[in-house]
Amino acid sequence: MSETGSADGGDTERADAARNRRLLLAAAKDLIDNHGASAVTMDAVAREAGVGKGTVFRRFGSRTGLMLALLDHSESEIQRAYLSGPEPLGPGAPPLDRLLAYGRARLKLTVDHLDVLIEAAGSGGDFLSHPVWAASNRHVQILLQQLGFGDRLEVVAIAVQAPLNAGAVKHLRDVVGLDLETITAQWEHLIRTLVAGVTGR
């Protein structure tokens, strides 16, 4: 085989692998959106994507590997959305609208990936030191600053995001018995009350 043929074969293989990865992640996301995270099994993802089950295992190794990859993909999507996506999550909307939109998106992501997030927290990882947290936290701090909360926002930023993290959501859902809609509504009420206390509006 010529060098050109070998390279072309490698490029084709990499393109196929990337296409399969996108296809499988989209299938897993559709299953979560339509049936909940419990519906995401290796068999179900393979059926949804129209590929063999072996393809799913080769790409992700296990259901946990698949869910971690989907979490990483979802985190990238939410970051793109608040950095350059459409309003109200993206630039252009008033800061309160953007903060509320971020909370809604973050809560949905947390519920969608709750089992994986809880498992990661239980392994001793410090989510406050994670690069994903740092980027999201900075975004929230900027919005709070625009809302008039001042310059030192370390404690306030963590406080307003505490109900969005996996441990809090699991407690509110499984122990208190709240659904996502109620958690979201109560969090939005909290934010509006805090902002009214600072701005007088």
Short mmCIF file of C-alpha atoms in Angstrom, two decimals:
data_model
loop_
_atom_site.label_atom_id
_atom_site.label_comp_id
_atom_site.label_asym_id
_atom_site.label_seq_id
_atom_site.Cartn_x
_atom_site.Cartn_y
_atom_site.Cartn_z
CA MET A 1 0.00 0.00 0.00
CA SER A 2 1.35 3.45 -0.85
CA GLU A 3 2.04 6.09 1.79
CA THR A 4 -0.85 8.10 0.40
CA GLY A 5 -3.18 5.15 0.60
CA SER A 6 -2.16 4.47 4.21
CA ALA A 7 -2.72 8.06 5.22
CA ASP A 8 -6.08 8.16 3.49
CA GLY A 9 -7.09 4.99 5.30
CA GLY A 10 -6.05 6.50 8.62
CA ASP A 11 -7.94 9.70 7.90
CA THR A 12 -11.04 7.74 6.93
CA GLU A 13 -10.82 5.63 10.08
CA ARG A 14 -10.47 8.73 12.28
CA ALA A 15 -13.38 10.42 10.50
CA ASP A 16 -15.54 7.32 10.99
CA ALA A 17 -14.61 7.15 14.68
CA ALA A 18 -15.44 10.83 15.18
CA ARG A 19 -18.75 10.39 13.34
CA ASN A 20 -19.65 7.35 15.44
CA ARG A 21 -18.80 9.23 18.63
CA ARG A 22 -21.07 12.15 17.66
CA LEU A 23 -23.82 9.75 16.63
CA LEU A 24 -23.65 7.81 19.89
CA LEU A 25 -23.55 10.91 22.08
CA ALA A 26 -26.55 12.34 20.21
CA ALA A 27 -28.41 9.06 20.70
CA ALA A 28 -27.64 9.06 24.44
CA LYS A 29 -28.77 12.67 24.77
CA ASP A 30 -32.03 11.91 22.95
CA LEU A 31 -32.69 9.02 25.31
CA ILE A 32 -32.11 11.26 28.35
CA ASP A 33 -34.29 14.05 26.96
CA ASN A 34 -37.15 11.71 26.09
CA HIS A 35 -36.95 8.97 28.73
CA GLY A 36 -34.56 10.04 31.51
CA ALA A 37 -31.01 8.97 32.38
CA SER A 38 -32.10 5.50 33.48
CA ALA A 39 -32.98 4.74 29.85
CA VAL A 40 -29.34 5.13 28.79
CA THR A 41 -28.01 1.59 28.49
CA MET A 42 -25.41 0.36 26.04
CA ASP A 43 -28.11 -1.66 24.23
CA ALA A 44 -30.51 1.28 24.04
CA VAL A 45 -27.85 3.68 22.75
CA ALA A 46 -26.79 1.17 20.09
CA ARG A 47 -30.42 0.74 18.94
CA GLU A 48 -31.05 4.50 18.94
CA ALA A 49 -27.89 5.15 16.93
CA GLY A 50 -28.44 2.24 14.57
CA VAL A 51 -25.08 0.60 15.28
CA GLY A 52 -23.91 -2.61 16.90
CA LYS A 53 -23.53 -2.80 20.65
CA GLY A 54 -19.84 -3.56 20.18
CA THR A 55 -19.34 -0.12 18.63
CA VAL A 56 -20.61 1.53 21.82
CA PHE A 57 -18.25 -0.54 23.98
CA ARG A 58 -15.29 0.18 21.71
CA ARG A 59 -15.93 3.91 21.86
CA PHE A 60 -16.68 4.26 25.59
CA GLY A 61 -15.79 1.01 27.36
CA SER A 62 -18.77 1.02 29.73
CA ARG A 63 -21.96 2.86 30.57
CA THR A 64 -19.99 5.02 33.03
CA GLY A 65 -17.51 5.88 30.28
CA LEU A 66 -20.39 6.80 27.99
CA MET A 67 -22.05 8.97 30.63
CA LEU A 68 -18.77 10.73 31.45
CA ALA A 69 -18.22 11.45 27.76
CA LEU A 70 -21.78 12.76 27.48
CA LEU A 71 -21.23 14.92 30.57
CA ASP A 72 -18.07 16.38 29.04
CA HIS A 73 -19.96 17.01 25.78
CA SER A 74 -22.84 18.66 27.65
CA GLU A 75 -20.43 20.87 29.62
CA SER A 76 -18.82 22.02 26.38
CA GLU A 77 -22.26 22.81 24.96
CA ILE A 78 -23.37 24.86 27.98
CA GLN A 79 -20.10 26.81 27.93
CA ARG A 80 -20.49 27.58 24.23
CA ALA A 81 -24.09 28.62 24.89
CA TYR A 82 -23.30 31.17 27.60
CA LEU A 83 -20.18 32.46 25.86
CA SER A 84 -21.53 32.89 22.33
CA GLY A 85 -24.99 31.35 22.03
CA PRO A 86 -28.37 33.02 21.59
CA GLU A 87 -30.16 35.01 24.28
CA PRO A 88 -31.09 34.73 27.06
CA LEU A 89 -28.26 32.37 28.01
CA GLY A 90 -25.82 33.95 25.58
CA PRO A 91 -24.56 37.54 25.34
CA GLY A 92 -27.01 40.39 24.74
CA ALA A 93 -29.72 39.68 27.30
CA PRO A 94 -29.89 41.57 30.64
CA PRO A 95 -27.66 39.99 33.33
CA LEU A 96 -30.58 38.79 35.46
CA ASP A 97 -32.14 37.02 32.48
CA ARG A 98 -28.77 35.45 31.65
CA LEU A 99 -28.22 34.30 35.24
CA LEU A 100 -31.69 32.73 35.42
CA ALA A 101 -31.15 31.03 32.05
CA TYR A 102 -27.80 29.70 33.24
CA GLY A 103 -29.41 28.28 36.38
CA ARG A 104 -32.10 26.53 34.34
CA ALA A 105 -29.50 25.04 31.98
CA ARG A 106 -27.22 24.00 34.84
CA LEU A 107 -30.06 22.35 36.78
CA LYS A 108 -31.16 20.36 33.72
CA LEU A 109 -27.58 19.23 33.10
CA THR A 110 -27.23 18.24 36.77
CA VAL A 111 -30.43 16.18 36.71
CA ASP A 112 -29.51 14.55 33.39
CA HIS A 113 -26.11 13.43 34.73
CA LEU A 114 -26.94 13.13 38.43
CA ASP A 115 -25.68 9.58 38.96
CA VAL A 116 -22.33 10.28 37.32
CA LEU A 117 -21.90 13.57 39.19
CA ILE A 118 -22.74 11.95 42.53
CA GLU A 119 -20.28 9.14 41.83
CA ALA A 120 -17.56 11.65 40.93
CA ALA A 121 -18.20 13.63 44.12
CA GLY A 122 -18.05 10.43 46.18
CA SER A 123 -14.62 9.58 44.76
CA GLY A 124 -13.14 12.51 46.66
CA GLY A 125 -12.84 14.94 43.78
CA ASP A 126 -12.92 18.64 44.66
CA PHE A 127 -15.43 20.07 42.21
CA LEU A 128 -14.57 23.62 43.32
CA SER A 129 -11.08 23.12 41.86
CA HIS A 130 -12.27 21.59 38.60
CA PRO A 131 -11.64 23.68 35.44
CA VAL A 132 -15.32 23.33 34.46
CA TRP A 133 -16.37 24.83 37.79
CA ALA A 134 -13.81 27.65 37.44
CA ALA A 135 -15.20 28.68 34.04
CA SER A 136 -18.83 28.53 35.14
CA ASN A 137 -18.08 30.26 38.44
CA ARG A 138 -16.33 33.11 36.64
CA HIS A 139 -19.36 33.51 34.37
CA VAL A 140 -21.69 33.73 37.38
CA GLN A 141 -19.38 36.24 39.11
CA ILE A 142 -19.40 38.50 36.06
CA LEU A 143 -23.21 38.46 35.94
CA LEU A 144 -23.45 39.17 39.68
CA GLN A 145 -21.04 42.07 39.28
CA GLN A 146 -23.18 43.46 36.46
CA LEU A 147 -26.18 43.16 38.77
CA GLY A 148 -24.50 45.38 41.38
CA PHE A 149 -23.23 42.84 43.92
CA GLY A 150 -19.80 44.48 44.09
CA ASP A 151 -16.30 43.21 43.36
CA ARG A 152 -15.66 40.53 46.02
CA LEU A 153 -18.03 37.81 44.93
CA GLU A 154 -16.33 34.59 45.99
CA VAL A 155 -18.86 33.67 48.70
CA VAL A 156 -21.95 35.02 46.91
CA ALA A 157 -21.11 33.14 43.69
CA ILE A 158 -20.78 29.84 45.55
CA ALA A 159 -23.93 30.52 47.57
CA VAL A 160 -26.15 31.14 44.54
CA GLN A 161 -24.80 28.03 42.80
CA ALA A 162 -25.03 25.67 45.78
CA PRO A 163 -28.60 24.54 44.95
CA LEU A 164 -27.44 23.67 41.42
CA ASN A 165 -24.86 21.07 42.44
CA ALA A 166 -25.47 17.33 42.33
CA GLY A 167 -25.60 16.72 46.08
CA ALA A 168 -28.19 19.43 46.65
CA VAL A 169 -30.30 18.37 43.68
CA LYS A 170 -30.25 14.72 44.75
CA HIS A 171 -31.38 15.68 48.28
CA LEU A 172 -34.12 17.99 47.04
CA ARG A 173 -35.37 15.43 44.54
CA ASP A 174 -34.99 12.13 46.42
CA VAL A 175 -35.40 13.19 50.07
CA VAL A 176 -37.56 16.32 49.94
CA GLY A 177 -39.53 15.07 46.93
CA LEU A 178 -39.27 18.10 44.64
CA ASP A 179 -39.28 17.80 40.88
CA LEU A 180 -36.98 19.73 38.54
CA GLU A 181 -39.64 22.35 37.79
CA THR A 182 -40.13 23.12 41.51
CA ILE A 183 -36.40 23.22 42.25
CA THR A 184 -35.92 25.60 39.33
CA ALA A 185 -38.80 27.85 40.41
CA GLN A 186 -37.54 28.06 44.00
CA TRP A 187 -33.99 28.80 42.84
CA GLU A 188 -35.24 31.56 40.52
CA HIS A 189 -37.25 33.05 43.41
CA LEU A 190 -34.09 33.03 45.53
CA ILE A 191 -32.10 34.84 42.83
CA ARG A 192 -34.82 37.44 42.20
CA THR A 193 -35.07 38.11 45.95
CA LEU A 194 -31.30 38.53 46.29
CA VAL A 195 -31.14 40.85 43.27
CA ALA A 196 -34.08 42.92 44.57
CA GLY A 197 -32.28 43.31 47.89
CA VAL A 198 -29.21 44.68 46.13
CA THR A 199 -30.82 46.80 43.43
CA GLY A 200 -34.08 47.77 45.16
CA ARG A 201 -35.98 46.42 42.13
#
